Amino acid sequence: MNIFDKNTAVMIDDAQLLADEAKYSSFGDTVHYVDPPKIFRTCNGSYMYDTEGTPFLDLQMWYSAVNFGYANQRLNNVLKNQIDLLPQVASQYLHQTRIELAKTIALDAKKKFGLDGRVHFNVGGAQAIEDSLKLVRNFKNGKSLMFAFEGGYHGRTLGASSITSSYRYRRRFGHFGERAMFLPFPYPFRRPKGMTAEEYSENCVNQFARLFETEYNGVWDPKTNQCEYAAFYVEPIQGTGGYVVPPMGFFKGLKKVLDQYGILMVVDEIQMGFWRTGKLWSIEHFGVTPDVVVFGKALTNGLNPLSGLWAREEMINPTIFPPGSTHSTFNSNPLGTSLGLEVIKMGYELDYETTVPKKGAHFLEGLRDLQKKHKEIGDVDGLGLALRAEICTEDGFTPNKALLDRMVDIGLAGDLEHNGKKIGLVLDVGGWYKNVITFAPSLDITHEEIDLAIALLDQLLTKAKRTA
C-alpha cells in the first residue's frame, strides 16, 4: 500500500522527525507510551498506518474521540462543505448549526430526563469541566467544594485537576485548597472479600450517606440544612480509571442521597458519550436524572475541537448565568457544530443503540474465551463497546503492569501476523494500577475485525509472556 501517493508536503523520515521532536517539542503536552515514540502517517476505518504502510488495528480510537471510525466519509464531507460555506465566525455572532445543535441536544435531554435545559459550548473536555465548575459555583452561591470519586478523571486544567483523584496531576502545581473529597467507587473485581458486587455498591452509598449523620461527620450543618459541598462529579463508567462498570443500582442509591441533601449531580460523559456504551449518554443505563451533563471528544469524531455541557434551565437561564459568564474565542465554531449536528443525526439514523450492544456482546464473548486460555486475564467486563481486560499475574488477581507494558510495546512494533502479513495493534492502558486494557474500538468495527482483534490479542499476550 502506497500511503504517500497524494499531493502532500515533502515527507520527512521518522528518524529526523524524532530527533527534531526531542529537541524542539515540549514533552509536557503528551505522553509517550513507547520508546521511541510511534509515528503514524495515515488512517482509515479501524486502522492507522505507519511509514512502511503497516496496518495497525486501533482498539482505542484516540481515547474514544473517533467513535465513528477514521476518515468517516459522511463526516469528512460535512467538514469539507462547511469549510466552503462558513469556516469561521467570532463566537459573539450566531450561525445556524450552533443553534440547531444546542436545540437537538436540549430536546433529546427533555425527552429522556423530562427537564428543560440549555447547551453551553467550549472547545475541549477539560474546558467544559471548567465551565461546569463555574456554573455550579454560581448556582450554589459561591460554594466551591465538590465530591468526586477515587479513580475518577476529569482533565488536567487546574480546576479539573482538583476533582481528579490522581495526586500526580497536582503535585508540582502548588496548593489545591479546593481539592475535592474523593469517595470510593464500586469496583466489582476488586471488591472486599465476602461481599457481592451489589452489596459492595450499597456499602459505598452508605459510606457516603454517613457523612450527613451529624454535624461532626464533617460536611453537613443540620441547623441550617446546608452542605459544605456543591456537587458530586461522576463518570458513570470510569474512563482513565479502567472502564470500571458499577452495579446497575449504584447511581440510583447515590442520587437518592444527593437529592435528600440538595447536592447537584454533574455527569462527565466526555469519554463515554455518543453511543460508546450503546446510549447517547452512558448515564441513561442507570435510571437517574443528572443536573448537568458534560460532553466532548466524539462529538466531532475528533475532526475539530468542540465540547460543551447541558444543564437544567434553572441553573443556566440567562438571568442566573448571563452573557460573558465564560468565554472562548473558538467555542461553538461552525466546523465543530456542523459536525456535531451530523454526528447526532447519524447516530440515530444508523441505530447505534441496537448495533453497539450486539458488537459489544460479541467482543466480550471473545475476551471471555481469551480469559479461559490465559489465566493472566483476571477480569473482563464492559458495557456496549466500552470494554476492559485486567492483566494480572498467574494468580488472576495481582496487578501486572509490566506484562501489559510489554503487550503495548509489541503491539506498536507492528510485528504481529495476519494472513502472512505484518500487522500491529493499538491498545490503551488505564486502571488504578495501570494494568487494564481499556477497549474503545470504532462503533463501526465489523464482527470480522472483532474476531481479528481477539486473535491478535492472543498472539500479543503469548509473545509478551515469553519475553517476561
PDB file of C-alpha atoms in Angstrom, residues 26-316:
ATOM      1  CA  SER A  26       7.661  20.294  24.983  1.00  0.00           C
ATOM      2  CA  PHE A  27       7.203  16.862  26.469  1.00  0.00           C
ATOM      3  CA  GLY A  28       4.693  18.335  28.910  1.00  0.00           C
ATOM      4  CA  ASP A  29       1.781  18.185  26.489  1.00  0.00           C
ATOM      5  CA  THR A  30       1.934  14.485  25.639  1.00  0.00           C
ATOM      6  CA  VAL A  31       2.682  11.008  26.956  1.00  0.00           C
ATOM      7  CA  HIS A  32       4.905   8.635  25.012  1.00  0.00           C
ATOM      8  CA  TYR A  33       3.814   5.073  25.735  1.00  0.00           C
ATOM      9  CA  VAL A  34       6.765   3.539  23.900  1.00  0.00           C
ATOM     10  CA  ASP A  35      10.396   4.478  23.323  1.00  0.00           C
ATOM     11  CA  PRO A  36      10.965   5.620  20.643  1.00  0.00           C
ATOM     12  CA  PRO A  37       7.507   7.120  20.133  1.00  0.00           C
ATOM     13  CA  LYS A  38       5.451   5.720  17.275  1.00  0.00           C
ATOM     14  CA  ILE A  39       4.811   7.864  14.191  1.00  0.00           C
ATOM     15  CA  PHE A  40       1.716   7.220  12.085  1.00  0.00           C
ATOM     16  CA  ARG A  41       1.150   8.609   8.600  1.00  0.00           C
ATOM     17  CA  THR A  42      -2.473   7.949   7.632  1.00  0.00           C
ATOM     18  CA  CYS A  43      -5.627   6.232   8.807  1.00  0.00           C
ATOM     19  CA  ASN A  44      -8.901   4.724   7.626  1.00  0.00           C
ATOM     20  CA  GLY A  45     -11.786   2.965   9.354  1.00  0.00           C
ATOM     21  CA  SER A  46     -10.400   0.991  12.303  1.00  0.00           C
ATOM     22  CA  TYR A  47      -6.781   1.261  11.150  1.00  0.00           C
ATOM     23  CA  MET A  48      -3.778   3.546  11.303  1.00  0.00           C
ATOM     24  CA  TYR A  49      -0.741   3.085   9.060  1.00  0.00           C
ATOM     25  CA  ASP A  50       2.937   3.740   9.757  1.00  0.00           C
ATOM     26  CA  THR A  51       5.673   4.873   7.379  1.00  0.00           C
ATOM     27  CA  GLU A  52       6.097   1.376   5.941  1.00  0.00           C
ATOM     28  CA  GLY A  53       2.347   1.114   5.302  1.00  0.00           C
ATOM     29  CA  THR A  54       1.876  -1.496   8.041  1.00  0.00           C
ATOM     30  CA  PRO A  55      -1.735  -1.517   9.256  1.00  0.00           C
ATOM     31  CA  PHE A  56      -2.428  -1.153  12.970  1.00  0.00           C
ATOM     32  CA  LEU A  57      -5.853  -2.196  14.222  1.00  0.00           C
ATOM     33  CA  ASP A  58      -6.808   0.564  16.639  1.00  0.00           C
ATOM     34  CA  LEU A  59      -8.784  -0.570  19.670  1.00  0.00           C
ATOM     35  CA  GLN A  60      -8.737   2.760  21.494  1.00  0.00           C
ATOM     36  CA  MET A  61      -9.670   5.251  18.718  1.00  0.00           C
ATOM     37  CA  TRP A  62      -7.961   8.306  20.143  1.00  0.00           C
ATOM     38  CA  TYR A  63      -9.291   7.751  23.678  1.00  0.00           C
ATOM     39  CA  SER A  64     -12.831   7.289  22.343  1.00  0.00           C
ATOM     40  CA  ALA A  65     -12.768  10.553  20.373  1.00  0.00           C
ATOM     41  CA  VAL A  66     -13.126   8.815  16.992  1.00  0.00           C
ATOM     42  CA  ASN A  67     -16.185   6.690  17.742  1.00  0.00           C
ATOM     43  CA  PHE A  68     -17.256   6.656  14.102  1.00  0.00           C
ATOM     44  CA  GLY A  69     -14.017   5.481  12.528  1.00  0.00           C
ATOM     45  CA  TYR A  70     -11.062   7.209  10.917  1.00  0.00           C
ATOM     46  CA  ALA A  71     -11.758   9.053   7.662  1.00  0.00           C
ATOM     47  CA  ASN A  72     -15.523   8.622   8.007  1.00  0.00           C
ATOM     48  CA  GLN A  73     -16.619   9.952   4.621  1.00  0.00           C
ATOM     49  CA  ARG A  74     -20.018  11.183   5.737  1.00  0.00           C
ATOM     50  CA  LEU A  75     -18.453  13.314   8.482  1.00  0.00           C
ATOM     51  CA  ASN A  76     -15.434  14.329   6.416  1.00  0.00           C
ATOM     52  CA  ASN A  77     -17.780  15.646   3.708  1.00  0.00           C
ATOM     53  CA  VAL A  78     -19.681  17.723   6.250  1.00  0.00           C
ATOM     54  CA  LEU A  79     -16.395  19.287   7.312  1.00  0.00           C
ATOM     55  CA  LYS A  80     -15.337  19.958   3.705  1.00  0.00           C
ATOM     56  CA  ASN A  81     -18.679  21.532   2.839  1.00  0.00           C
ATOM     57  CA  GLN A  82     -18.637  23.738   5.929  1.00  0.00           C
ATOM     58  CA  ILE A  83     -15.150  24.997   5.069  1.00  0.00           C
ATOM     59  CA  ASP A  84     -16.529  26.399   1.828  1.00  0.00           C
ATOM     60  CA  LEU A  85     -19.728  27.743   3.405  1.00  0.00           C
ATOM     61  CA  LEU A  86     -18.771  29.358   6.737  1.00  0.00           C
ATOM     62  CA  PRO A  87     -15.466  28.054   8.100  1.00  0.00           C
ATOM     63  CA  GLN A  88     -15.117  30.522  10.948  1.00  0.00           C
ATOM     64  CA  VAL A  89     -17.011  33.243  12.756  1.00  0.00           C
ATOM     65  CA  ALA A  90     -16.345  35.079  16.018  1.00  0.00           C
ATOM     66  CA  SER A  91     -18.173  33.480  18.927  1.00  0.00           C
ATOM     67  CA  GLN A  92     -20.062  36.734  19.617  1.00  0.00           C
ATOM     68  CA  TYR A  93     -22.086  36.069  16.439  1.00  0.00           C
ATOM     69  CA  LEU A  94     -24.583  33.334  15.659  1.00  0.00           C
ATOM     70  CA  HIS A  95     -24.775  30.733  12.920  1.00  0.00           C
ATOM     71  CA  GLN A  96     -27.288  28.041  12.059  1.00  0.00           C
ATOM     72  CA  THR A  97     -25.642  24.801  13.177  1.00  0.00           C
ATOM     73  CA  ARG A  98     -24.728  26.249  16.582  1.00  0.00           C
ATOM     74  CA  ILE A  99     -28.401  26.852  17.301  1.00  0.00           C
ATOM     75  CA  GLU A 100     -29.534  23.585  15.713  1.00  0.00           C
ATOM     76  CA  LEU A 101     -27.037  21.530  17.729  1.00  0.00           C
ATOM     77  CA  ALA A 102     -27.991  23.182  21.019  1.00  0.00           C
ATOM     78  CA  LYS A 103     -31.675  22.596  20.258  1.00  0.00           C
ATOM     79  CA  THR A 104     -31.074  18.956  19.272  1.00  0.00           C
ATOM     80  CA  ILE A 105     -29.212  18.147  22.493  1.00  0.00           C
ATOM     81  CA  ALA A 106     -31.690  20.065  24.660  1.00  0.00           C
ATOM     82  CA  LEU A 107     -34.743  18.385  23.126  1.00  0.00           C
ATOM     83  CA  ASP A 108     -33.096  14.983  23.456  1.00  0.00           C
ATOM     84  CA  ALA A 109     -32.458  15.687  27.154  1.00  0.00           C
ATOM     85  CA  LYS A 110     -36.047  16.868  27.606  1.00  0.00           C
ATOM     86  CA  LYS A 111     -37.297  13.598  26.142  1.00  0.00           C
ATOM     87  CA  LYS A 112     -35.017  11.466  28.303  1.00  0.00           C
ATOM     88  CA  PHE A 113     -34.845  13.392  31.568  1.00  0.00           C
ATOM     89  CA  GLY A 114     -38.101  15.345  31.473  1.00  0.00           C
ATOM     90  CA  LEU A 115     -36.320  18.641  32.119  1.00  0.00           C
ATOM     91  CA  ASP A 116     -35.974  21.869  30.209  1.00  0.00           C
ATOM     92  CA  GLY A 117     -32.358  22.884  29.769  1.00  0.00           C
ATOM     93  CA  ARG A 118     -29.795  24.706  27.684  1.00  0.00           C
ATOM     94  CA  VAL A 119     -26.491  23.863  25.996  1.00  0.00           C
ATOM     95  CA  HIS A 120     -23.244  25.744  26.509  1.00  0.00           C
ATOM     96  CA  PHE A 121     -20.210  25.199  24.230  1.00  0.00           C
ATOM     97  CA  ASN A 122     -16.429  25.213  24.574  1.00  0.00           C
ATOM     98  CA  VAL A 123     -13.531  23.560  22.744  1.00  0.00           C
ATOM     99  CA  GLY A 124     -12.164  20.725  24.925  1.00  0.00           C
ATOM    100  CA  GLY A 125     -13.329  18.342  27.622  1.00  0.00           C
ATOM    101  CA  ALA A 126     -11.332  19.940  30.441  1.00  0.00           C
ATOM    102  CA  GLN A 127     -12.545  23.381  29.356  1.00  0.00           C
ATOM    103  CA  ALA A 128     -16.150  22.186  29.527  1.00  0.00           C
ATOM    104  CA  ILE A 129     -15.451  20.831  33.014  1.00  0.00           C
ATOM    105  CA  GLU A 130     -14.130  24.280  33.962  1.00  0.00           C
ATOM    106  CA  ASP A 131     -17.331  25.842  32.638  1.00  0.00           C
ATOM    107  CA  SER A 132     -19.401  23.398  34.669  1.00  0.00           C
ATOM    108  CA  LEU A 133     -17.488  24.336  37.828  1.00  0.00           C
ATOM    109  CA  LYS A 134     -18.354  27.987  37.214  1.00  0.00           C
ATOM    110  CA  LEU A 135     -21.970  27.060  36.554  1.00  0.00           C
ATOM    111  CA  VAL A 136     -22.206  25.044  39.773  1.00  0.00           C
ATOM    112  CA  ARG A 137     -20.442  27.641  41.926  1.00  0.00           C
ATOM    113  CA  ASN A 138     -22.703  30.356  40.571  1.00  0.00           C
ATOM    114  CA  PHE A 139     -25.870  28.360  41.206  1.00  0.00           C
ATOM    115  CA  LYS A 140     -24.710  27.358  44.690  1.00  0.00           C
ATOM    116  CA  ASN A 141     -23.902  30.929  45.761  1.00  0.00           C
ATOM    117  CA  GLY A 142     -20.144  30.565  45.518  1.00  0.00           C
ATOM    118  CA  LYS A 143     -19.684  27.173  47.134  1.00  0.00           C
ATOM    119  CA  SER A 144     -16.520  25.776  45.618  1.00  0.00           C
ATOM    120  CA  LEU A 145     -16.034  22.339  47.173  1.00  0.00           C
ATOM    121  CA  MET A 146     -17.043  19.220  45.224  1.00  0.00           C
ATOM    122  CA  PHE A 147     -17.345  15.494  45.775  1.00  0.00           C
ATOM    123  CA  ALA A 148     -15.718  13.148  43.266  1.00  0.00           C
ATOM    124  CA  PHE A 149     -14.676   9.510  43.026  1.00  0.00           C
ATOM    125  CA  GLU A 150     -11.479   7.674  43.700  1.00  0.00           C
ATOM    126  CA  GLY A 151     -10.285   6.593  40.266  1.00  0.00           C
ATOM    127  CA  GLY A 152     -12.131   9.446  38.588  1.00  0.00           C
ATOM    128  CA  TYR A 153     -10.607  11.577  35.852  1.00  0.00           C
ATOM    129  CA  HIS A 154     -11.961  14.920  34.637  1.00  0.00           C
ATOM    130  CA  GLY A 155      -8.971  16.609  32.988  1.00  0.00           C
ATOM    131  CA  ARG A 156      -5.685  18.367  33.763  1.00  0.00           C
ATOM    132  CA  THR A 157      -6.512  22.054  33.847  1.00  0.00           C
ATOM    133  CA  LEU A 158      -6.259  23.467  37.372  1.00  0.00           C
ATOM    134  CA  GLY A 159      -9.960  23.209  38.160  1.00  0.00           C
ATOM    135  CA  ALA A 160     -10.343  19.784  36.574  1.00  0.00           C
ATOM    136  CA  SER A 161      -7.239  18.537  38.402  1.00  0.00           C
ATOM    137  CA  SER A 162      -8.859  19.482  41.711  1.00  0.00           C
ATOM    138  CA  ILE A 163     -11.681  16.995  41.085  1.00  0.00           C
ATOM    139  CA  THR A 164      -9.453  14.298  39.522  1.00  0.00           C
ATOM    140  CA  SER A 165      -8.323  11.813  42.141  1.00  0.00           C
ATOM    141  CA  SER A 166      -4.704  11.325  40.973  1.00  0.00           C
ATOM    142  CA  TYR A 167      -2.336  13.438  43.069  1.00  0.00           C
ATOM    143  CA  ARG A 168       0.331  13.173  40.370  1.00  0.00           C
ATOM    144  CA  TYR A 169      -1.639  15.656  38.237  1.00  0.00           C
ATOM    145  CA  ARG A 170      -1.489  18.223  41.081  1.00  0.00           C
ATOM    146  CA  ARG A 171       1.839  17.500  42.763  1.00  0.00           C
ATOM    147  CA  ARG A 172       4.007  20.126  41.054  1.00  0.00           C
ATOM    148  CA  PHE A 173       1.458  22.904  40.726  1.00  0.00           C
ATOM    149  CA  GLY A 174       1.027  24.327  44.185  1.00  0.00           C
ATOM    150  CA  HIS A 175      -1.629  24.028  46.829  1.00  0.00           C
ATOM    151  CA  PHE A 176      -5.135  22.941  45.811  1.00  0.00           C
ATOM    152  CA  GLY A 177      -7.259  24.347  48.613  1.00  0.00           C
ATOM    153  CA  GLU A 178     -10.441  23.383  46.780  1.00  0.00           C
ATOM    154  CA  ARG A 179      -9.424  19.782  46.199  1.00  0.00           C
ATOM    155  CA  ALA A 180     -12.461  17.513  46.060  1.00  0.00           C
ATOM    156  CA  MET A 181     -13.394  14.992  48.706  1.00  0.00           C
ATOM    157  CA  PHE A 182     -12.874  11.638  46.994  1.00  0.00           C
ATOM    158  CA  LEU A 183     -15.264   8.807  47.788  1.00  0.00           C
ATOM    159  CA  PRO A 184     -14.952   5.083  46.988  1.00  0.00           C
ATOM    160  CA  PHE A 185     -16.280   3.955  43.615  1.00  0.00           C
ATOM    161  CA  PRO A 186     -17.684   0.407  43.495  1.00  0.00           C
ATOM    162  CA  TYR A 187     -15.036  -1.570  41.599  1.00  0.00           C
ATOM    163  CA  PRO A 188     -16.631  -5.027  41.312  1.00  0.00           C
ATOM    164  CA  PHE A 189     -13.464  -7.001  40.504  1.00  0.00           C
ATOM    165  CA  ARG A 190     -11.577  -5.580  43.490  1.00  0.00           C
ATOM    166  CA  ARG A 191     -14.427  -5.521  45.998  1.00  0.00           C
ATOM    167  CA  PRO A 192     -13.850  -6.619  49.609  1.00  0.00           C
ATOM    168  CA  LYS A 193     -13.911 -10.350  50.214  1.00  0.00           C
ATOM    169  CA  GLY A 194     -17.242 -11.725  51.329  1.00  0.00           C
ATOM    170  CA  MET A 195     -19.321  -9.091  49.548  1.00  0.00           C
ATOM    171  CA  THR A 196     -21.286  -9.425  46.340  1.00  0.00           C
ATOM    172  CA  ALA A 197     -20.858  -6.627  43.821  1.00  0.00           C
ATOM    173  CA  GLU A 198     -24.300  -5.310  44.748  1.00  0.00           C
ATOM    174  CA  GLU A 199     -23.504  -5.380  48.479  1.00  0.00           C
ATOM    175  CA  TYR A 200     -20.275  -3.508  47.818  1.00  0.00           C
ATOM    176  CA  SER A 201     -22.182  -0.929  45.776  1.00  0.00           C
ATOM    177  CA  GLU A 202     -24.680  -0.438  48.599  1.00  0.00           C
ATOM    178  CA  ASN A 203     -21.814  -0.156  51.071  1.00  0.00           C
ATOM    179  CA  CYS A 204     -20.246   2.651  49.015  1.00  0.00           C
ATOM    180  CA  VAL A 205     -23.536   4.560  49.055  1.00  0.00           C
ATOM    181  CA  ASN A 206     -23.861   4.018  52.802  1.00  0.00           C
ATOM    182  CA  GLN A 207     -20.330   5.348  53.387  1.00  0.00           C
ATOM    183  CA  PHE A 208     -21.296   8.495  51.537  1.00  0.00           C
ATOM    184  CA  ALA A 209     -24.621   8.847  53.359  1.00  0.00           C
ATOM    185  CA  ARG A 210     -22.815   8.553  56.705  1.00  0.00           C
ATOM    186  CA  LEU A 211     -21.197  11.954  56.077  1.00  0.00           C
ATOM    187  CA  PHE A 212     -24.595  13.538  56.773  1.00  0.00           C
ATOM    188  CA  GLU A 213     -25.482  11.721  60.003  1.00  0.00           C
ATOM    189  CA  THR A 214     -24.382  14.546  62.310  1.00  0.00           C
ATOM    190  CA  GLU A 215     -22.546  17.833  62.070  1.00  0.00           C
ATOM    191  CA  TYR A 216     -19.459  16.033  63.356  1.00  0.00           C
ATOM    192  CA  ASN A 217     -19.271  13.797  60.302  1.00  0.00           C
ATOM    193  CA  GLY A 218     -17.900  16.831  58.578  1.00  0.00           C
ATOM    194  CA  VAL A 219     -19.965  18.118  55.645  1.00  0.00           C
ATOM    195  CA  TRP A 220     -23.477  18.892  56.898  1.00  0.00           C
ATOM    196  CA  ASP A 221     -24.984  21.565  59.124  1.00  0.00           C
ATOM    197  CA  PRO A 222     -28.297  20.164  60.384  1.00  0.00           C
ATOM    198  CA  LYS A 223     -29.276  23.510  61.930  1.00  0.00           C
ATOM    199  CA  THR A 224     -29.370  25.233  58.539  1.00  0.00           C
ATOM    200  CA  ASN A 225     -29.819  22.132  56.354  1.00  0.00           C
ATOM    201  CA  GLN A 226     -26.780  23.094  54.301  1.00  0.00           C
ATOM    202  CA  CYS A 227     -23.965  21.008  52.853  1.00  0.00           C
ATOM    203  CA  GLU A 228     -20.468  22.452  52.540  1.00  0.00           C
ATOM    204  CA  TYR A 229     -20.150  20.754  49.132  1.00  0.00           C
ATOM    205  CA  ALA A 230     -21.946  21.925  45.999  1.00  0.00           C
ATOM    206  CA  ALA A 231     -21.945  18.955  43.612  1.00  0.00           C
ATOM    207  CA  PHE A 232     -20.805  15.396  43.017  1.00  0.00           C
ATOM    208  CA  TYR A 233     -18.818  14.881  39.799  1.00  0.00           C
ATOM    209  CA  VAL A 234     -19.288  11.385  38.406  1.00  0.00           C
ATOM    210  CA  GLU A 235     -18.253   9.302  35.444  1.00  0.00           C
ATOM    211  CA  PRO A 236     -20.983   6.669  35.009  1.00  0.00           C
ATOM    212  CA  ILE A 237     -18.220   4.344  33.833  1.00  0.00           C
ATOM    213  CA  GLN A 238     -14.725   5.299  34.907  1.00  0.00           C
ATOM    214  CA  GLY A 239     -12.622   6.099  31.852  1.00  0.00           C
ATOM    215  CA  THR A 240      -8.936   6.523  32.654  1.00  0.00           C
ATOM    216  CA  GLY A 241      -9.719   4.647  35.871  1.00  0.00           C
ATOM    217  CA  GLY A 242     -10.056   1.462  33.837  1.00  0.00           C
ATOM    218  CA  TYR A 243     -13.549   1.320  32.303  1.00  0.00           C
ATOM    219  CA  VAL A 244     -14.956   0.182  35.626  1.00  0.00           C
ATOM    220  CA  VAL A 245     -18.680  -0.538  35.322  1.00  0.00           C
ATOM    221  CA  PRO A 246     -20.536  -0.187  38.644  1.00  0.00           C
ATOM    222  CA  PRO A 247     -23.558  -2.329  39.554  1.00  0.00           C
ATOM    223  CA  MET A 248     -26.694  -1.023  37.873  1.00  0.00           C
ATOM    224  CA  GLY A 249     -28.340   0.109  41.111  1.00  0.00           C
ATOM    225  CA  PHE A 250     -25.429   2.193  42.318  1.00  0.00           C
ATOM    226  CA  PHE A 251     -26.323   5.589  40.909  1.00  0.00           C
ATOM    227  CA  LYS A 252     -29.955   5.327  41.991  1.00  0.00           C
ATOM    228  CA  GLY A 253     -28.767   4.892  45.569  1.00  0.00           C
ATOM    229  CA  LEU A 254     -26.275   7.723  45.251  1.00  0.00           C
ATOM    230  CA  LYS A 255     -28.779  10.093  43.649  1.00  0.00           C
ATOM    231  CA  LYS A 256     -31.233   9.473  46.461  1.00  0.00           C
ATOM    232  CA  VAL A 257     -28.675  10.793  48.946  1.00  0.00           C
ATOM    233  CA  LEU A 258     -27.758  13.730  46.725  1.00  0.00           C
ATOM    234  CA  ASP A 259     -31.369  14.773  46.297  1.00  0.00           C
ATOM    235  CA  GLN A 260     -32.013  14.447  50.039  1.00  0.00           C
ATOM    236  CA  TYR A 261     -29.277  16.952  50.832  1.00  0.00           C
ATOM    237  CA  GLY A 262     -29.555  19.264  47.833  1.00  0.00           C
ATOM    238  CA  ILE A 263     -26.293  18.299  46.114  1.00  0.00           C
ATOM    239  CA  LEU A 264     -26.040  18.529  42.328  1.00  0.00           C
ATOM    240  CA  MET A 265     -25.051  15.561  40.156  1.00  0.00           C
ATOM    241  CA  VAL A 266     -22.662  16.566  37.359  1.00  0.00           C
ATOM    242  CA  VAL A 267     -22.145  13.729  34.893  1.00  0.00           C
ATOM    243  CA  ASP A 268     -18.921  13.607  32.886  1.00  0.00           C
ATOM    244  CA  GLU A 269     -19.728  11.977  29.526  1.00  0.00           C
ATOM    245  CA  ILE A 270     -16.581  13.203  27.793  1.00  0.00           C
ATOM    246  CA  GLN A 271     -15.268   9.699  27.158  1.00  0.00           C
ATOM    247  CA  MET A 272     -18.432   7.590  27.381  1.00  0.00           C
ATOM    248  CA  GLY A 273     -20.828   9.801  25.444  1.00  0.00           C
ATOM    249  CA  PHE A 274     -22.036   9.467  21.859  1.00  0.00           C
ATOM    250  CA  TRP A 275     -23.032   5.785  21.871  1.00  0.00           C
ATOM    251  CA  ARG A 276     -19.788   4.370  23.284  1.00  0.00           C
ATOM    252  CA  THR A 277     -21.948   2.294  25.661  1.00  0.00           C
ATOM    253  CA  GLY A 278     -24.902   1.944  23.283  1.00  0.00           C
ATOM    254  CA  LYS A 279     -26.672   5.087  24.501  1.00  0.00           C
ATOM    255  CA  LEU A 280     -26.094   8.732  23.607  1.00  0.00           C
ATOM    256  CA  TRP A 281     -25.178   9.231  27.290  1.00  0.00           C
ATOM    257  CA  SER A 282     -23.914   6.376  29.440  1.00  0.00           C
ATOM    258  CA  ILE A 283     -25.882   7.681  32.448  1.00  0.00           C
ATOM    259  CA  GLU A 284     -29.056   6.588  30.627  1.00  0.00           C
ATOM    260  CA  HIS A 285     -28.299   2.968  31.578  1.00  0.00           C
ATOM    261  CA  PHE A 286     -28.576   3.754  35.290  1.00  0.00           C
ATOM    262  CA  GLY A 287     -32.037   5.301  35.554  1.00  0.00           C
ATOM    263  CA  VAL A 288     -31.160   8.634  37.171  1.00  0.00           C
ATOM    264  CA  THR A 289     -31.619  12.254  36.120  1.00  0.00           C
ATOM    265  CA  PRO A 290     -28.481  14.435  36.128  1.00  0.00           C
ATOM    266  CA  ASP A 291     -28.384  18.163  36.767  1.00  0.00           C
ATOM    267  CA  VAL A 292     -25.507  18.761  34.355  1.00  0.00           C
ATOM    268  CA  VAL A 293     -24.059  16.638  31.529  1.00  0.00           C
ATOM    269  CA  VAL A 294     -20.562  17.488  30.247  1.00  0.00           C
ATOM    270  CA  PHE A 295     -19.504  16.208  26.815  1.00  0.00           C
ATOM    271  CA  GLY A 296     -16.690  16.441  24.269  1.00  0.00           C
ATOM    272  CA  LYS A 297     -14.365  14.090  22.343  1.00  0.00           C
ATOM    273  CA  ALA A 298     -16.535  12.108  19.890  1.00  0.00           C
ATOM    274  CA  LEU A 299     -18.994  14.981  19.333  1.00  0.00           C
ATOM    275  CA  THR A 300     -16.991  15.832  16.198  1.00  0.00           C
ATOM    276  CA  ASN A 301     -15.335  12.436  15.673  1.00  0.00           C
ATOM    277  CA  GLY A 302     -12.060  14.154  16.523  1.00  0.00           C
ATOM    278  CA  LEU A 303     -12.155  16.359  13.420  1.00  0.00           C
ATOM    279  CA  ASN A 304     -12.476  19.743  15.122  1.00  0.00           C
ATOM    280  CA  PRO A 305     -12.326  20.657  18.809  1.00  0.00           C
ATOM    281  CA  LEU A 306     -15.775  21.136  20.331  1.00  0.00           C
ATOM    282  CA  SER A 307     -17.165  20.342  23.753  1.00  0.00           C
ATOM    283  CA  GLY A 308     -19.947  21.556  25.940  1.00  0.00           C
ATOM    284  CA  LEU A 309     -22.467  20.911  28.622  1.00  0.00           C
ATOM    285  CA  TRP A 310     -26.207  20.606  29.078  1.00  0.00           C
ATOM    286  CA  ALA A 311     -27.725  21.932  32.293  1.00  0.00           C
ATOM    287  CA  ARG A 312     -31.236  22.231  33.573  1.00  0.00           C
ATOM    288  CA  GLU A 313     -32.963  25.539  32.948  1.00  0.00           C
ATOM    289  CA  GLU A 314     -32.917  26.952  36.477  1.00  0.00           C
ATOM    290  CA  MET A 315     -29.112  26.645  36.558  1.00  0.00           C
ATOM    291  CA  ILE A 316     -28.287  28.112  33.166  1.00  0.00           C
TER     292      ILE A 316
END
